[in-house]
Structure formats: structure tokens, C-alpha cells
XYZ file of C-alpha atoms in Angstrom:
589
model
C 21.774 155.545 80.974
C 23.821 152.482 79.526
C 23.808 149.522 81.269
C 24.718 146.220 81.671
C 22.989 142.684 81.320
C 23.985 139.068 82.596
C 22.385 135.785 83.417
C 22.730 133.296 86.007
C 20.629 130.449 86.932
C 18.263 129.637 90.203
C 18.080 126.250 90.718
C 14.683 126.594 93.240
C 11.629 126.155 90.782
C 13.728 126.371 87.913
C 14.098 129.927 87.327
C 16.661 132.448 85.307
C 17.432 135.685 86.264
C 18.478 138.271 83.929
C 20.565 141.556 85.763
C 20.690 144.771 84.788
C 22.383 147.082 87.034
C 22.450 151.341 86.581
C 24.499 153.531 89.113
C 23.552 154.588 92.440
C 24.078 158.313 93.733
C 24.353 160.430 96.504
C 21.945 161.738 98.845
C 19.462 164.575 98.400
C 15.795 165.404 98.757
C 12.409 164.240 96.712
C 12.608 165.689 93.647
C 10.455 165.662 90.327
C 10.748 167.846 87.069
C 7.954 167.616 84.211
C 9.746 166.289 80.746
C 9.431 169.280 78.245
C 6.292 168.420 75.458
C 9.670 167.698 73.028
C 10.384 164.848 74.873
C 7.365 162.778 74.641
C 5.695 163.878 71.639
C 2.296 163.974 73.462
C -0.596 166.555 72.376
C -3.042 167.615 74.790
C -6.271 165.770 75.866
C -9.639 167.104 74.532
C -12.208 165.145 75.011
C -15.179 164.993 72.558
C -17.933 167.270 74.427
C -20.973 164.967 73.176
C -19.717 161.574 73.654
C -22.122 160.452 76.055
C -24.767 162.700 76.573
C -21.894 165.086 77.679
C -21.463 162.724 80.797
C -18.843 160.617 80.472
C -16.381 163.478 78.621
C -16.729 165.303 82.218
C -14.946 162.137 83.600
C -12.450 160.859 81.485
C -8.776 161.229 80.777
C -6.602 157.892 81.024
C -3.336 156.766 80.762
C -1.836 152.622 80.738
C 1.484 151.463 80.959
C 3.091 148.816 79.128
C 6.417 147.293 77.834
C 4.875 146.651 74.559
C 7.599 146.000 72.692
C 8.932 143.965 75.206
C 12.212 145.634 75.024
C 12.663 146.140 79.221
C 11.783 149.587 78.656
C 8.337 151.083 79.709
C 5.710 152.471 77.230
C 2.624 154.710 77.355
C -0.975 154.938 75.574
C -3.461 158.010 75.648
C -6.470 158.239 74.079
C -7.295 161.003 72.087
C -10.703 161.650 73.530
C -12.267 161.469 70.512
C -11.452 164.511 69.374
C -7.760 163.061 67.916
C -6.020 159.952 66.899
C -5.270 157.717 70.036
C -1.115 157.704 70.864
C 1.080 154.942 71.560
C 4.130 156.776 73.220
C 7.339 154.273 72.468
C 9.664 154.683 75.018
C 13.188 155.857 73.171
C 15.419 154.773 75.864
C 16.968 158.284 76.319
C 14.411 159.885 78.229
C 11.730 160.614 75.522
C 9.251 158.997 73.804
C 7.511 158.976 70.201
C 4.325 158.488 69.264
C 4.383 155.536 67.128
C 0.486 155.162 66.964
C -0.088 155.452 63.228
C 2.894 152.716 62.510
C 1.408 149.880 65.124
C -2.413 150.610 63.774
C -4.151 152.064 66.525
C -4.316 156.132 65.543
C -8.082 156.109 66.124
C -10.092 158.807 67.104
C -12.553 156.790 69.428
C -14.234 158.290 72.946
C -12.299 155.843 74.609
C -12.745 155.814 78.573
C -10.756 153.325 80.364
C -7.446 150.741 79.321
C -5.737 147.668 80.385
C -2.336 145.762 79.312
C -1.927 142.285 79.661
C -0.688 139.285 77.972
C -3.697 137.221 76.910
C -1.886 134.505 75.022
C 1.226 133.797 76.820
C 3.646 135.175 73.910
C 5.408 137.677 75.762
C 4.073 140.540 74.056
C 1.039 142.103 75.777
C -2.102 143.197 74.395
C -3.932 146.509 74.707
C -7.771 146.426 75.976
C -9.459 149.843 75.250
C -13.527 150.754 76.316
C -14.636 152.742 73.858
C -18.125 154.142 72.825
C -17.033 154.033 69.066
C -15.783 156.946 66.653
C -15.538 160.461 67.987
C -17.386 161.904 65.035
C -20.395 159.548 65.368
C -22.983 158.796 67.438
C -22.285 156.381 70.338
C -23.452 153.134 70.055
C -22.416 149.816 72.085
C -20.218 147.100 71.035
C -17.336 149.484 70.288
C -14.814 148.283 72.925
C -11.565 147.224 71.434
C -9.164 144.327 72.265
C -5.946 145.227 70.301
C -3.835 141.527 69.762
C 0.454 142.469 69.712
C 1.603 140.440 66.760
C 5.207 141.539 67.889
C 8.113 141.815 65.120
C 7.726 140.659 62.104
C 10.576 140.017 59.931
C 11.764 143.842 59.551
C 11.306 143.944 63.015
C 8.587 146.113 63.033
C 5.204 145.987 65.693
C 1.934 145.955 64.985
C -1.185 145.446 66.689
C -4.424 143.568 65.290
C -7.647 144.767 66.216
C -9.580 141.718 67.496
C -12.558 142.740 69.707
C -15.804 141.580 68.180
C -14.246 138.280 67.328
C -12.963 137.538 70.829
C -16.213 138.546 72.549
C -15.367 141.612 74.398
C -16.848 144.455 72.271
C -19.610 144.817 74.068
C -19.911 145.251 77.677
C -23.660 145.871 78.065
C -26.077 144.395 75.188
C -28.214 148.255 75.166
C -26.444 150.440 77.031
C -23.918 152.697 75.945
C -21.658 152.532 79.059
C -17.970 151.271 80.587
C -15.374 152.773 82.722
C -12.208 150.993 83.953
C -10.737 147.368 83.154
C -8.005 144.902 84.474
C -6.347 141.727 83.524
C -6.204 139.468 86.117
C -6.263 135.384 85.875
C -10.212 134.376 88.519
C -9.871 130.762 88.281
C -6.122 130.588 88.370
C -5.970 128.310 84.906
C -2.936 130.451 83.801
C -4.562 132.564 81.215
C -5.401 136.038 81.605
C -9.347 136.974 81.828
C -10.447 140.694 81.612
C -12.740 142.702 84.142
C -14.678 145.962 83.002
C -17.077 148.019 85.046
C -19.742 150.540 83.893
C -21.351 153.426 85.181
C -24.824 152.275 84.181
C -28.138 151.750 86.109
C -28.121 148.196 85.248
C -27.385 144.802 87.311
C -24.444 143.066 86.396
C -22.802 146.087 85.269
C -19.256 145.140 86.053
C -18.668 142.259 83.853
C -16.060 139.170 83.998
C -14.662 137.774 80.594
C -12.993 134.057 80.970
C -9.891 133.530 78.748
C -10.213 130.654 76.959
C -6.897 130.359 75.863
C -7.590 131.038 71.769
C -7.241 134.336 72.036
C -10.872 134.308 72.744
C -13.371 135.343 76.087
C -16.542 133.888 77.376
C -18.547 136.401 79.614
C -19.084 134.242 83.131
C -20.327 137.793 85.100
C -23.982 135.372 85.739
C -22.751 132.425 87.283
C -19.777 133.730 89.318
C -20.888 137.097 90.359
C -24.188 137.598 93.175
C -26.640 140.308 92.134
C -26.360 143.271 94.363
C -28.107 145.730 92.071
C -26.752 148.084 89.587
C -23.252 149.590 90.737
C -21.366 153.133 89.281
C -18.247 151.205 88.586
C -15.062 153.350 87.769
C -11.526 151.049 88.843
C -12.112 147.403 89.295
C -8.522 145.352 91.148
C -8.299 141.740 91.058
C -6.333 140.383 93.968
C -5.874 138.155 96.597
C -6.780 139.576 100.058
C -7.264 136.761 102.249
C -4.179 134.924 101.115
C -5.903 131.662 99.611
C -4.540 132.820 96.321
C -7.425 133.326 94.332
C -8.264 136.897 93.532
C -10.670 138.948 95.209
C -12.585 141.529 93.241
C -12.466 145.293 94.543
C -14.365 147.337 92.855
C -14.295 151.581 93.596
C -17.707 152.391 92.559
C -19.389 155.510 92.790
C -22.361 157.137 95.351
C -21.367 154.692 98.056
C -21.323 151.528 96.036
C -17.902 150.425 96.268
C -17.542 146.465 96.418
C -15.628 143.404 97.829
C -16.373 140.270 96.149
C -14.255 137.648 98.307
C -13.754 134.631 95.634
C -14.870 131.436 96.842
C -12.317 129.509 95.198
C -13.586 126.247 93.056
C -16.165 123.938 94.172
C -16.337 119.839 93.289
C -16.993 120.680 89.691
C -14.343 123.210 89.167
C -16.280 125.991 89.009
C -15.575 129.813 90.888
C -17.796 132.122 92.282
C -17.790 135.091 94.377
C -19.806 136.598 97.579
C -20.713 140.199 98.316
C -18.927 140.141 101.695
C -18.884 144.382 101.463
C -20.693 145.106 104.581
C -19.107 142.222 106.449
C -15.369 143.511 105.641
C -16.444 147.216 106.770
C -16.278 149.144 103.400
C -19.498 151.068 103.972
C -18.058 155.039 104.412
C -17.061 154.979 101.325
C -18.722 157.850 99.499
C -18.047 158.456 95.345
C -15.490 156.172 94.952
C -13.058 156.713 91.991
C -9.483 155.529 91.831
C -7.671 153.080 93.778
C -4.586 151.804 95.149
C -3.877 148.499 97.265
C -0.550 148.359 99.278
C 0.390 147.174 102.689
C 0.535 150.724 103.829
C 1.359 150.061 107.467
C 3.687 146.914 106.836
C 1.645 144.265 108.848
C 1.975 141.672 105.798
C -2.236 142.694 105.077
C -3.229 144.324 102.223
C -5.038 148.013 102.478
C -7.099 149.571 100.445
C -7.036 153.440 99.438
C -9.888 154.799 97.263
C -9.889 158.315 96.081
C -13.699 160.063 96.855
C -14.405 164.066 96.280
C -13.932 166.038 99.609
C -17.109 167.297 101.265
C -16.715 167.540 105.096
C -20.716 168.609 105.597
C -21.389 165.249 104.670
C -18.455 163.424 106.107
C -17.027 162.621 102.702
C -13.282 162.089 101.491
C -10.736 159.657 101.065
C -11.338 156.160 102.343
C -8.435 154.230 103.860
C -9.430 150.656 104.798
C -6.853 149.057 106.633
C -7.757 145.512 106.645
C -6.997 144.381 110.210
C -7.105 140.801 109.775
C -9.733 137.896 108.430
C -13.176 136.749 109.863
C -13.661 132.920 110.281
C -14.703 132.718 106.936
C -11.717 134.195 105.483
C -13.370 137.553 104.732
C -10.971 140.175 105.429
C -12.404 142.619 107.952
C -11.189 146.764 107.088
C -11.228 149.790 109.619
C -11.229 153.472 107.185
C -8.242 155.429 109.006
C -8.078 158.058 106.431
C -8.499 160.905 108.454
C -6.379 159.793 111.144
C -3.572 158.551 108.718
C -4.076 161.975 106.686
C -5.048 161.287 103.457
C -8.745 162.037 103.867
C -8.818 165.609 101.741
C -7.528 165.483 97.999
C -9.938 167.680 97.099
C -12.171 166.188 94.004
C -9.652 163.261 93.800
C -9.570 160.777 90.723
C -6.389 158.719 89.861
C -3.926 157.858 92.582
C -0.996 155.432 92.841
C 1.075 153.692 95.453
C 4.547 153.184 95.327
C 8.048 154.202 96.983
C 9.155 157.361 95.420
C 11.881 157.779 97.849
C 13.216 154.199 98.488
C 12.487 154.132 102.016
C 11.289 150.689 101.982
C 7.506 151.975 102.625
C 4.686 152.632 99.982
C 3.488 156.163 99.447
C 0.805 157.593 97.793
C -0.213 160.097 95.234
C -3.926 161.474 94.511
C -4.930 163.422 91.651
C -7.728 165.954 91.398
C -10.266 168.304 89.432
C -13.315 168.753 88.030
C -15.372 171.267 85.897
C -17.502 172.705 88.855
C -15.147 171.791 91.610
C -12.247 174.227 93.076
C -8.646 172.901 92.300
C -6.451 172.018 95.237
C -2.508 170.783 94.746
C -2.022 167.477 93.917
C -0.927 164.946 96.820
C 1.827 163.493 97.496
C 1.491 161.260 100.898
C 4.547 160.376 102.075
C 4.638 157.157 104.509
C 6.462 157.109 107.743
C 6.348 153.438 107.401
C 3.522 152.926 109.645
C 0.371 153.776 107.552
C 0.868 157.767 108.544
C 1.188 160.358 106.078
C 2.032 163.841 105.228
C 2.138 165.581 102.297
C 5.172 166.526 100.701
C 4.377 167.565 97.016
C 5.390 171.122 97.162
C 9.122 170.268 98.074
C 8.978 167.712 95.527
C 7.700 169.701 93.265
C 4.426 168.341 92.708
C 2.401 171.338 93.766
C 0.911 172.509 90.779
C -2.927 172.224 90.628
C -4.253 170.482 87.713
C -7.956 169.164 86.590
C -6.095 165.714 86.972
C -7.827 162.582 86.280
C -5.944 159.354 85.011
C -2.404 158.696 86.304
C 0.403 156.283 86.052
C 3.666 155.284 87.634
C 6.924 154.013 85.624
C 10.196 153.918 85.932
C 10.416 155.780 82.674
C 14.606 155.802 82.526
C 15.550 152.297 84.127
C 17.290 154.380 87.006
C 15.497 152.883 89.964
C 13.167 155.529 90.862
C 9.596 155.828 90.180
C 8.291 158.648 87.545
C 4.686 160.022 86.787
C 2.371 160.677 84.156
C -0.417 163.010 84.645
C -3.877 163.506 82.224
C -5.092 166.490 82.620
C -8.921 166.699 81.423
C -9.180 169.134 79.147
C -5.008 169.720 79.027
C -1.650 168.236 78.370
C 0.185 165.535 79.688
C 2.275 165.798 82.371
C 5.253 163.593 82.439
C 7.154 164.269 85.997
C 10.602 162.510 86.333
C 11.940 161.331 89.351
C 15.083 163.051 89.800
C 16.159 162.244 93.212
C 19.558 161.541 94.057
C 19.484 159.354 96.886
C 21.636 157.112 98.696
C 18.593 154.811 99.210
C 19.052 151.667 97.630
C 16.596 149.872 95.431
C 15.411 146.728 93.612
C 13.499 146.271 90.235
C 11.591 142.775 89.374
C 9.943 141.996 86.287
C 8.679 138.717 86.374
C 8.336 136.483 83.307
C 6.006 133.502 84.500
C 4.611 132.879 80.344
C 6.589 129.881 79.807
C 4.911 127.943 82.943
C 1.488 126.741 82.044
C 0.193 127.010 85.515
C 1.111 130.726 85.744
C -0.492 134.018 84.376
C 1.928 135.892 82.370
C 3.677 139.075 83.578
C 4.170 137.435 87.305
C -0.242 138.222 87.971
C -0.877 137.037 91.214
C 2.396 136.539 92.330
C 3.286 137.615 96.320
C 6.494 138.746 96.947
C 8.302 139.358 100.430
C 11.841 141.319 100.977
C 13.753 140.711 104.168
C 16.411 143.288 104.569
C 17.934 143.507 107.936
C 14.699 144.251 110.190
C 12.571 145.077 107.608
C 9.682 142.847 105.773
C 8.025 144.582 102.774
C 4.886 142.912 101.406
C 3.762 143.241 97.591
C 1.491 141.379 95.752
C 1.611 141.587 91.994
C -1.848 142.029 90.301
C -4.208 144.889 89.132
C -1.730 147.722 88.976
C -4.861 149.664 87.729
C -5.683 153.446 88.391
C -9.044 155.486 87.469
C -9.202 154.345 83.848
C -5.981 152.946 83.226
C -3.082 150.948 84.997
C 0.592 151.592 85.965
C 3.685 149.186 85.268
C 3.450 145.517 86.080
C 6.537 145.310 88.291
C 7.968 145.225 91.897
C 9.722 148.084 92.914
C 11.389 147.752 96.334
C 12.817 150.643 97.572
C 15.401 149.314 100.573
C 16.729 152.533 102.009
C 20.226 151.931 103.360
C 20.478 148.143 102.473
C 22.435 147.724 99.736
C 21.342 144.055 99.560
C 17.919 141.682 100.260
C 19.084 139.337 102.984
C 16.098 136.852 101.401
C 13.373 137.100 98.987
C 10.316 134.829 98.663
C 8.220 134.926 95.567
C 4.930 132.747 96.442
C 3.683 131.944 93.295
C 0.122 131.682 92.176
C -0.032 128.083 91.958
C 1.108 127.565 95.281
C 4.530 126.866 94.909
C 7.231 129.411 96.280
C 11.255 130.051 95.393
C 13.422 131.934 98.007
C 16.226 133.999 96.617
C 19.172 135.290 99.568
C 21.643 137.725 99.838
C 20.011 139.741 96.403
C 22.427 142.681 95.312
C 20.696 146.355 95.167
C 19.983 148.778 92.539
C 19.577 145.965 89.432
C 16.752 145.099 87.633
C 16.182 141.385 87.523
C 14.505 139.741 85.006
C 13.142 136.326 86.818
C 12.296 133.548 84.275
C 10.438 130.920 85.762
C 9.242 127.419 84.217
C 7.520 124.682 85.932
C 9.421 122.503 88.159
C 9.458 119.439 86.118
C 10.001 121.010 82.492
C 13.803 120.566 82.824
C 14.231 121.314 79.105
C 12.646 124.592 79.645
C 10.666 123.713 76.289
C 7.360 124.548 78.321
C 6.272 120.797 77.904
C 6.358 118.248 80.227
C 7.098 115.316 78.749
C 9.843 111.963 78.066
C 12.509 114.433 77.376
C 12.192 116.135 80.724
C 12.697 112.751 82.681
C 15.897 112.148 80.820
C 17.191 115.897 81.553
C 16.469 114.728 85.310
C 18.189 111.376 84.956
C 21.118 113.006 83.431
C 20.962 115.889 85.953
C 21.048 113.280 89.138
C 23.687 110.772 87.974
C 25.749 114.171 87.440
C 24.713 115.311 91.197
C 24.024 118.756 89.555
C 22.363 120.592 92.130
C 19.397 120.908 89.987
C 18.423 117.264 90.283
C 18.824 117.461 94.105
C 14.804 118.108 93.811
C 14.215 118.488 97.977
C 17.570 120.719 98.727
C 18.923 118.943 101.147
C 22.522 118.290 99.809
C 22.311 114.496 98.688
C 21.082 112.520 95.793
C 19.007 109.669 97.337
C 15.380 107.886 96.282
C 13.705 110.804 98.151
C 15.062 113.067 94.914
C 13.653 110.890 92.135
C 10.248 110.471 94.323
C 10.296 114.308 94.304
C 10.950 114.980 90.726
C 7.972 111.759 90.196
C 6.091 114.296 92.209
C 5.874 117.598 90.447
C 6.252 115.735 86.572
C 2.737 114.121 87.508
C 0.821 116.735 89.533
C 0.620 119.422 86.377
C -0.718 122.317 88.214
C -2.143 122.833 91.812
């Protein structure tokens, strides 16, 4: 689909916004199709039967998402397994993709288990994090993990990426132990740079470890002075966000054999320094049997972030599904969660792995969808939970055509086409991939954000951390950008609202991650904004604050441009320039 793009500017917190706005149709039910293997180019995932002792090639299969190219159009990697050169599917921008693996430099055949995308130094390009237990062919060994850098275009316009693990300190995850599972991105002590979290499925303390960006493109591990010791942990999908709403990230952790985790952060003490607490038996997550995947949404649209971890189904021992609705915050600002997943029905996915949350239908609620299979395990249809808006669900996969029965393990959500619907990729372990477009015609309306917070210095890239609340007519939707990850992989870094018969957002607020918030009102439907936002005092959007910046102000208040009316309220007085004085000394929160 063609479409358009403009710009216009935002004078609150300095921000652009670039539109792009596709075509809205008429009504009709939930609908996917799977793409044809001719439109993606994809071959099907073997894994390596001896990677691990034969362990971990029972549980892997991923998939991440990522605009790597940076061309507003999402992209996909799959590891080969092992048994086959790892793909990089470039998204074509007519509904296919291409593997373009061997031309960007990372057609390896590793046993690679789990993937992240993020932006580690700020250029707009994001980088590729892959666990890996080295060559398929080999023997395992540690220290094999692999942190590919994006060196974007270069002067043919060609991409590339640069392998870079060893020398940025986040080969290895465990010193002697061959081991690692799932990763995310996500920025712990809020400096603006993205640090990386991996867990392991190892019988060893400290097995989910914390990597501190130092901003050279290199890591320092912090896991011993910021994380307690609870004993060893099964780690498979690690999320860093904030729960509690002080804006540093918590760290959830779905862990296997009852060992799922909430770290609350603790914020910074006198000396600057973070930490966490093991507040998991405080906040209730204790029924939580083999933990796997996970997705965090406000489910039941109370403004409080729940938490939705996929276990296998055993009823004789009370296992499934765990739903934690968090129900509100302790004195202490641990958040305190009640598991409704039998009650909201989402307790049986059968032996569930991957699962994602998002609107497929643009009803202004977030569903669900659970994944499942294994080797020794019966297969049951995959799920599709749809939301009536207050945390209750009921499946609707077979009329959306999502009943087939799969041994499904990693799986992502895109908007693959730009259209403003949300499409699906499938792993199948061993099998193909599954790529199921969204091909609803709705009259539900819809809104796309990508948020572009590089050229700030007190904000992660890619909008990490960012809180974002829609007010459409009577409706409030809650999202908080961060952790989009999946079992062993991650899903697009965007907001997708779905608004349902709105075809505007009376007001947005985006509460940014240092603190600061912009409101946006009266926001047209079914576009794709691109939000570009600097810090408030780097007027020459040259992401420096310096001399030049008080002149733009100067220039900007003797004009009585709206932009130099620095507290919005209409006139140009002192109370402007102490404003502007202000933010141009206070750097970051």
C-alpha cells in the first residue's frame, strides 16, 4: 500500500511528528491468512539435536522484530538452529520479505536460543543481540553469545552488521556453564543508554545477568551489586518495566518450576547507584508453575499493569496459565498481583510457550495470543483470547483462522504491511514459519506510534520506558513502552492503539522516562506518527545544549513564537525566560 508522509511541529517538549496515513475499510470479522513460503523466503526450523546435551534443542525456536534498516517498515530474524545459516528477513514493502542474511554478515549456523533488538548507541539503527552456544557443527562451549553492531548504509547504501560481542563484554553469560535463554534491552538506571538483560536455565546463582551500557558501545556486567541472591532460577523471558510508576524499571522474570521473579528496582541511592529487591512473594506471584513466555498489558483497563505468563496445562496439579492482575501498590511501592487466569479464561493453552498482547481487532482493548507444543506433549489449537475490555476472555482463533495446531514456540507481532492491523509470526520447533496476516476489514479505527527519543540525551532510544495514555471519548487505554519480549525473542517496539469507532484521540499524553510529559489533542486516526523528540532546551535540535541554544530562545521570544512561550500560558513575560533558565541548566532528571 502507497502512502503518504508529512511533518508538522509540536511545540510541547520540542517534538516533530512525521504522518503517514493508509486507508481505512469497511467492516467485517477477525480474519488472518498465512503468507505463502514465496513470500518470505523463510526455510523451516531444525534445530541441531545435540546442542546442549539434547536439552535446550527440545526448547527453542525464536523469532525478533526489528526495523533494521530503519526504513519505517518492520523486519524479521530466525535462527537457523544450528543446523542452517541464521536469516535476516528484509521486509520488501509489498507484503514479502527476503532473506538478506548473507549480504548484512550474519548467515551463521550457530545453536542460537534467544534474541533482542535495540539501539545501543543512539544512531538510529538498532543492533541485534543473539545467545548462542557457538557453531552448530561443534561442540558447545561458553562465551559464544553474539552482539551484532548496525553500521547502517554506507556509501552504496548498503547494511551491514559488525559482529562485536567479545569486545563489548557480553559473550559470555556464565564463566563455566554452557547456558542462556531469553534477553531484553531495556535502560535500569535511566542514564539514556540501553543495557541488556539475559537469563539462563542453569543451576547456578546469579543466573539472569544485567549488562550496564556504558555508552562506547561497550557493557559492564552489574548482576552482583544490583541484583539480591535468591538462588539459582530456570530463566526463559526476562521484561524490564516500570510497574509501580516511579519510572525506573522493574525486572520480571518468567522462570521455570515455580521460580518466576519480581525484582521491584529501588531506584538510586545518595551515591547514584541502583539496586533491586526480591519482592516476589510480597506482590503474590507464587502459583506460578513452569513459567515460559510473557506478556504485560493493562488487560482490564484500570491504568495497572498485568502480567500474563504462559505455563504447560496440568489440572492434577493445579497448573496453567498465570494471570496476575496487579491490584494496586503496598506502602512500599511493591505492586501487589491476584492470578485470575482461570476466572478470566486463559488458564489452558495446553503446553504454552510464546504469547503476545496486542489489539488485533481495534477495539481499544489488548488481547492475547498463546502458542503451544512439545515433543511428548499432545497439541491443542493455538489461542487467541479475545478481551471484552474488562480482563475477560474467550477464544476466538478458529473464526479467525488461527486454529491450526502447531509445536509452536517463539512468536512475534508486527504490523508487517503498514495497514494498521497487527500480523503474526509463528516458529514452529521442528517446522516452518508461519507468517499469518491480519486481513480484517474493519471499520475500527486505529493509531500507530513509533517513537524516536535518540536525539535526547536523557532518553533511551526507540521511546524505552516511555508511558503513553489515549483519551478517546470515554475510553483511557494505558501502554507502557518497554520489553516487547516473547519466549526467546521480542515483537515490534511500537504503540498500537486500536480506537474502535473514534476516528480521532481527543488527547494523548506521552510521560517520558525522565519525568517530563507532552500532551498531544484532537490526534487524527489510522496514521502512523513518527514522534521526534529532543530535550527541552536544545532549541537547535543539534542534540547539544549549549550558547547556540540560548540565542535560538532569545530569537524565539522577541519573535513571540509560541515555542519560546516555555510555560504555555499565552504571554511572553520573565516567568518564560526563568523557565527556559530552568530546563537549559537541569540536564536530565
Amino acid at each position: 500500500m502507497k502512502t503518504q508522509q508529512s511533518t508538522l511541529s509540536v511545540c510541547a517538549f520540542g517534538a516533530l511528528v512525521a504522518i503517514i496515513a493508509p486507508q481505512v475499510a469497511s467492516a467485517q470479522e477477525l480474519s488472518f491468512s498465512r503468507l505463502s513460503p514465496e513470500d518470505h523466503a523463510s526455510t523451516s526450523f531444525i534445530p541441531a539435536v545435540d546442542s546442549y546435551v539434547g536439552r535446550h534443542s527440545l526448547m527453542s525456536g525464536g523469532v525478533s522484530v526489528g526495523d533494521f534498516n530503519n526504513d519505517g517498515w518492520q523486519d524479521l530474524y530466525l535462527p537457523g538452529g544450528g543446523t542452517q545459516p541464521d536469516q535476516l528477513l528484509i521486509n520488501m514493502q509489498d507484503g514479502t520479505f527476503e532473506n538478506q542474511a548473507a549480504a548484512w554478515g550474519i548467515d551463521r549456523s550457530i545453536t542460537a536460543m534467544g534474541s533482542a533488538v535495540g539501539d545501543i548507541n543512539k544512531d538510529g539503527y538498532p543492533e541485534l543481540y543473539v545467545v548462542s552456544f557457538g557453531n552448530g557443527d561443534e561442540a558447545a562451549e561458553v562465551g559464544n553469545c553474539l552482539l551484532y553492531l548496525n553500521k547502517g548504509p554506507d556509501e552504496n547504501g548498503d547494511f551491514s552488521f559488525e559482529e562485536v560481542g567479545e569486545q563489548a563484554g557480553v559473550n559470555y553469560i556464565l564463566d563455566q556453564i554452557i547456558d542462556g535463554t531469553g534477553a531484553t534491552f531495556g535502560d535500569v538506571d535511566l542514564d539514556g543508554h540501553m543495557d541488556l538483560v539475559v537469563s539462563a536455565w542453569a543451576r547456578h546463582a546469579f543466573s539472569t545477568r544485567i549488562y550496564r551500557n556504558l555508552g562506547d558501545n561497550t557493557f559492564e556486567d552489574i548482576t552482583l551489586a544490583v541484583l539480591p541472591d535468591t538462588g539459582w532460577m530456570r530463566g526463559f523471558t526476562p521484561k524490564l518495566i516500570d510497574i509501580n510508576g516511579d519510572r525506573y524499571p522493574e525486572l520480571l522474570l518468567a522462570n521455570d518450576f515455580g521460580q518466576s521473579r519480581l525484582f521491584v528496582h529501588n531506584g538510586k541511592d545518595e551515591q547514584g547507584n541502583i539496586s533491586f529487591r526480591d519482592e516476589t512473594e510480597t506482590a503474590n506471584v507464587t502459583e506460578d508453575c513452569n513459567g515460559m513466555g510473557a506478556s504485560v498489558a493493562d488487560f482490564n483497563g484500570d491504568g495497572l499493569l498485568d502480567w500474563f505468563i504462559t505455563n504447560i496445562y496440568i489440572p492434577a496439579d493445579d497448573c496453567g496459565n498465570t494471570m496476575f492482575f496487579c491490584t494496586g501498590l503496598n506502602e512500599s511501592g511493591t505492586p501487589i498481583f491476584d492470578n485470575r487466569a482461570e476466572e478470566a479464561g486463559v488458564d489452558d493453552a495446553g503446553w504454552a510457550w510464546g504469547t503476545t498482547a496486542g489489539d488485533y481487532d481495534n477495539d481499544g482493548d489488548a488481547d492475547l495470543i498463546a502458542t503451544n507444543g512439545y515433543s511428548t506433549a499432545p497439541l491443542v489449537d493455538t489461542r487467541l483470547y479475545l478481551n471484552d475490555s474488562e480482563g475477560n476472555f474467550t477464544d476466538g482463533a478458529t473464526d479467525a483462522g488461527l486454529g491450526f495446531q502447531i509445536r509452536g514456540h517463539g512468536m512475534a507481532q508486527l504490523d508487517m504491511d503498514n495497514d494498521g492491523d497487527l500480523d503474526l509470526v509463528f516458529i514452529e520447533e521442528p517446522g516452518p514459519t508461519h507468517i499469518y496476516r491480519n486481513d480484517t476489514v474493519s471499520t475500527n479505527h486505529w493509531l500507530r506510534l513509533k517513537l524516536v527519543t535518540r536525539h535526547n540525551k536523557c532518553l533511551a532510544p526507540m521511546g524505552t520506558g516511555t508511558r503513553v495514555i489515549a483519551y478517546t471519548g470515554d475510553q483511557v487505554q494505558y501502554q507502557t513502552l518497554a520489553s516487547p519480549t516473547t519466549y526467546l525473542g521480542q515483537s515490534e517496539m511500537m504503540i498500537h492503539l486500536g480506537l474502535g469507532d473514534h476516528d480521532k484521540v481527543d488527547r494523548l499524553v506521552f510521560e517520558w522516562a525522565d519525568g517530563r510529559n507532552t500532551v498531544m489533542e484532537n490526534v487524527a486516526a489510522d496514521q502512523i506518527l513518527d514522534i521526534f523528540v529532543y530535550h527541552p532546551a536544545d532549541l537547535t535540535r543539534d542534540e547539544l545544549i549549549n550558547l547556540q541554544d540560548i540565542f535560538a530562545f532569545l530569537e524565539l521570544f522577541n519573535k513571540q513564537d509560541p515555542a519560546g512561550d516555555t510555560n504555555e500560558d499565552g504571554s511572553f513575560d520573565f516567568d518564560d525566560v526563568m523557565g527556559f533558565i530552568e530546563v537549559f541548566g537541569s540536564g536530565c532528571p
